[in-house]
CSV table of C-alpha atoms in Angstrom, one decimal:
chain,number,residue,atom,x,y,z
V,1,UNK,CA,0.0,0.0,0.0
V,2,UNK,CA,2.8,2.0,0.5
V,3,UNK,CA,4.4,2.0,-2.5
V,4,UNK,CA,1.1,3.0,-4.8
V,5,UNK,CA,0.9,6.0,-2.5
V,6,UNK,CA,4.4,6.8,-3.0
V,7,UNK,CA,4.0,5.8,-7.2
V,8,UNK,CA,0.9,7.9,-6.7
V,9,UNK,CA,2.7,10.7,-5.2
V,10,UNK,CA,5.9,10.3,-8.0
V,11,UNK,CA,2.7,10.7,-10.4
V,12,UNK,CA,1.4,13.4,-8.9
V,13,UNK,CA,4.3,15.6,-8.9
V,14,UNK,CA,5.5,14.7,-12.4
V,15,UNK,CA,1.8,15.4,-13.4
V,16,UNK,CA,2.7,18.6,-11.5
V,17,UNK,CA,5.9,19.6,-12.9
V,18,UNK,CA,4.5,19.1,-16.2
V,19,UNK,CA,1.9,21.7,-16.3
V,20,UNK,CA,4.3,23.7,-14.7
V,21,UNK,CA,7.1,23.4,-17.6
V,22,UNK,CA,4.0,23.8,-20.0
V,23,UNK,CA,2.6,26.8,-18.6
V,24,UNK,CA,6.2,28.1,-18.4
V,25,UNK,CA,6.4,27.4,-22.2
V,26,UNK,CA,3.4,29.3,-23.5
V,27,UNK,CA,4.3,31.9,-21.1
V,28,UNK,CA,7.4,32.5,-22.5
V,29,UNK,CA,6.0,32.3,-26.3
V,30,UNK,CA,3.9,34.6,-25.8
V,31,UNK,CA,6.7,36.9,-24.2
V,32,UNK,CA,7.9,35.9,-27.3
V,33,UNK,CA,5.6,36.9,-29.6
V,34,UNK,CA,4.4,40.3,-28.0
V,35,UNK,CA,8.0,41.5,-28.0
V,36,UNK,CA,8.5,40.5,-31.5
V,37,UNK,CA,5.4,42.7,-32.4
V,38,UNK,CA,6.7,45.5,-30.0
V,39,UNK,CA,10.2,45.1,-32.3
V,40,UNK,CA,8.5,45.1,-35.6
V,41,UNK,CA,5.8,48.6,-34.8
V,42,UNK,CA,9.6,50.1,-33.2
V,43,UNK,CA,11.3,49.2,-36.9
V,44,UNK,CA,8.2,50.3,-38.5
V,45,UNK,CA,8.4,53.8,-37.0
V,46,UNK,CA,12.5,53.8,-37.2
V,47,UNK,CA,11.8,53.7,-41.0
V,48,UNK,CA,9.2,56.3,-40.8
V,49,UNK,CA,11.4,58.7,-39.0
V,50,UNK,CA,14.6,57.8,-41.3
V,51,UNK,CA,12.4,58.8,-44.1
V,52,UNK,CA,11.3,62.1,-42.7
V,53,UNK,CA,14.5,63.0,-41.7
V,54,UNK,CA,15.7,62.7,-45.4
V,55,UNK,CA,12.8,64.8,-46.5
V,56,UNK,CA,13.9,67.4,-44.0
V,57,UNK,CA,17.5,67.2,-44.8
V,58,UNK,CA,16.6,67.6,-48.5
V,59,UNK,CA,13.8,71.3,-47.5
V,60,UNK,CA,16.9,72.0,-45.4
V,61,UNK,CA,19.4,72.1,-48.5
V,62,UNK,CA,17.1,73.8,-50.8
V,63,UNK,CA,16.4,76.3,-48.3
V,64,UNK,CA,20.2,76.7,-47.3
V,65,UNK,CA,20.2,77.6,-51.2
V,66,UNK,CA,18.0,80.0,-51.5
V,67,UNK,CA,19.1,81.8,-48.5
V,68,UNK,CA,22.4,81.8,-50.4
V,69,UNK,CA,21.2,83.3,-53.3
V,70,UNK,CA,19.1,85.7,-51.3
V,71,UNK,CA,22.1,87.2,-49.7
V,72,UNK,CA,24.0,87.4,-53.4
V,73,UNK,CA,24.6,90.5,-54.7
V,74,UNK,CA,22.3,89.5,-58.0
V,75,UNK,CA,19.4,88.8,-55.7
V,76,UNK,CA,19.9,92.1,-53.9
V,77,UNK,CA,19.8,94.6,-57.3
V,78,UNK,CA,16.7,92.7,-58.8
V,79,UNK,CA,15.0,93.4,-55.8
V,80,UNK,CA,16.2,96.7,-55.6
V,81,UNK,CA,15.7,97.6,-59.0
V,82,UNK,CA,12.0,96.1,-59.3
V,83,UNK,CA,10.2,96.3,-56.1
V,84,UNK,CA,11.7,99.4,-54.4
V,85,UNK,CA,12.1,101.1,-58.2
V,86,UNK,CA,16.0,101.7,-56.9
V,87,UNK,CA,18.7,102.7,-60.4
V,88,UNK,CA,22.7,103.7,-59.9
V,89,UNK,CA,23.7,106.8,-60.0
V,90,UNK,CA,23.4,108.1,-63.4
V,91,UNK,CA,20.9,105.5,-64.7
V,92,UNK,CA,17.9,107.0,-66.3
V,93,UNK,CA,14.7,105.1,-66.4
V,94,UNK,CA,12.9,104.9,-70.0
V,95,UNK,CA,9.0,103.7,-69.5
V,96,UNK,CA,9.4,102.5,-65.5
V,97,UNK,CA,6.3,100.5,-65.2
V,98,UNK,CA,5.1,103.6,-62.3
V,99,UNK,CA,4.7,106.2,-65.1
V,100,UNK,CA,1.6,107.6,-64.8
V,101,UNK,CA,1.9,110.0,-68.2
């Protein structure tokens, strides 16, 4: 009589050991999985921001540009000359787009 307690006993704690290791298992898959779909949205958005940070790169050259020619000497006299109606010295204006006569 012993000895089926104790082979029930053995039983019993193999049985419990078992669910044990299995719940351990699908615990750790689904630690598993969730962090794989925690890695994939973080790659996701690492691509989305690598992408706008080209675009901004690329509006901050073109802009760098025009602020170069904005400061140019060519920039400055069109400028001059056709919105403040500004001539050198000297210059005389034939039909200025102003002339009222």
């Amino acid at each position: 009589m012993k000895n089926t307690e104790k082979n029930n006993n053995n039983s019993s704690v193999a049985k419990l050991i078992g669910a044990a290791l299995a719940l351990l298992f699908v615990l750790l898959v689904v630690a598993l999985i969730v962090n794989l779909v925690r890695l994939s949205a973080a790659n996701d958005r690492k691509e989305a921001l690598e992408a706008q940070s080209a675009k901004l790169d690329r509006l901050i050259d073109k802009n760098e540009n025009m602020i170069e020619y904005c400061s140019s000497t060519e920039f400055i006299e069109e400028y001059a000359r056709e919105y403040l109606d500004m001539v050198y010295r000297g210059e005389t204006v034939i039909g200025g787009k102003n002339e009222e006569d």
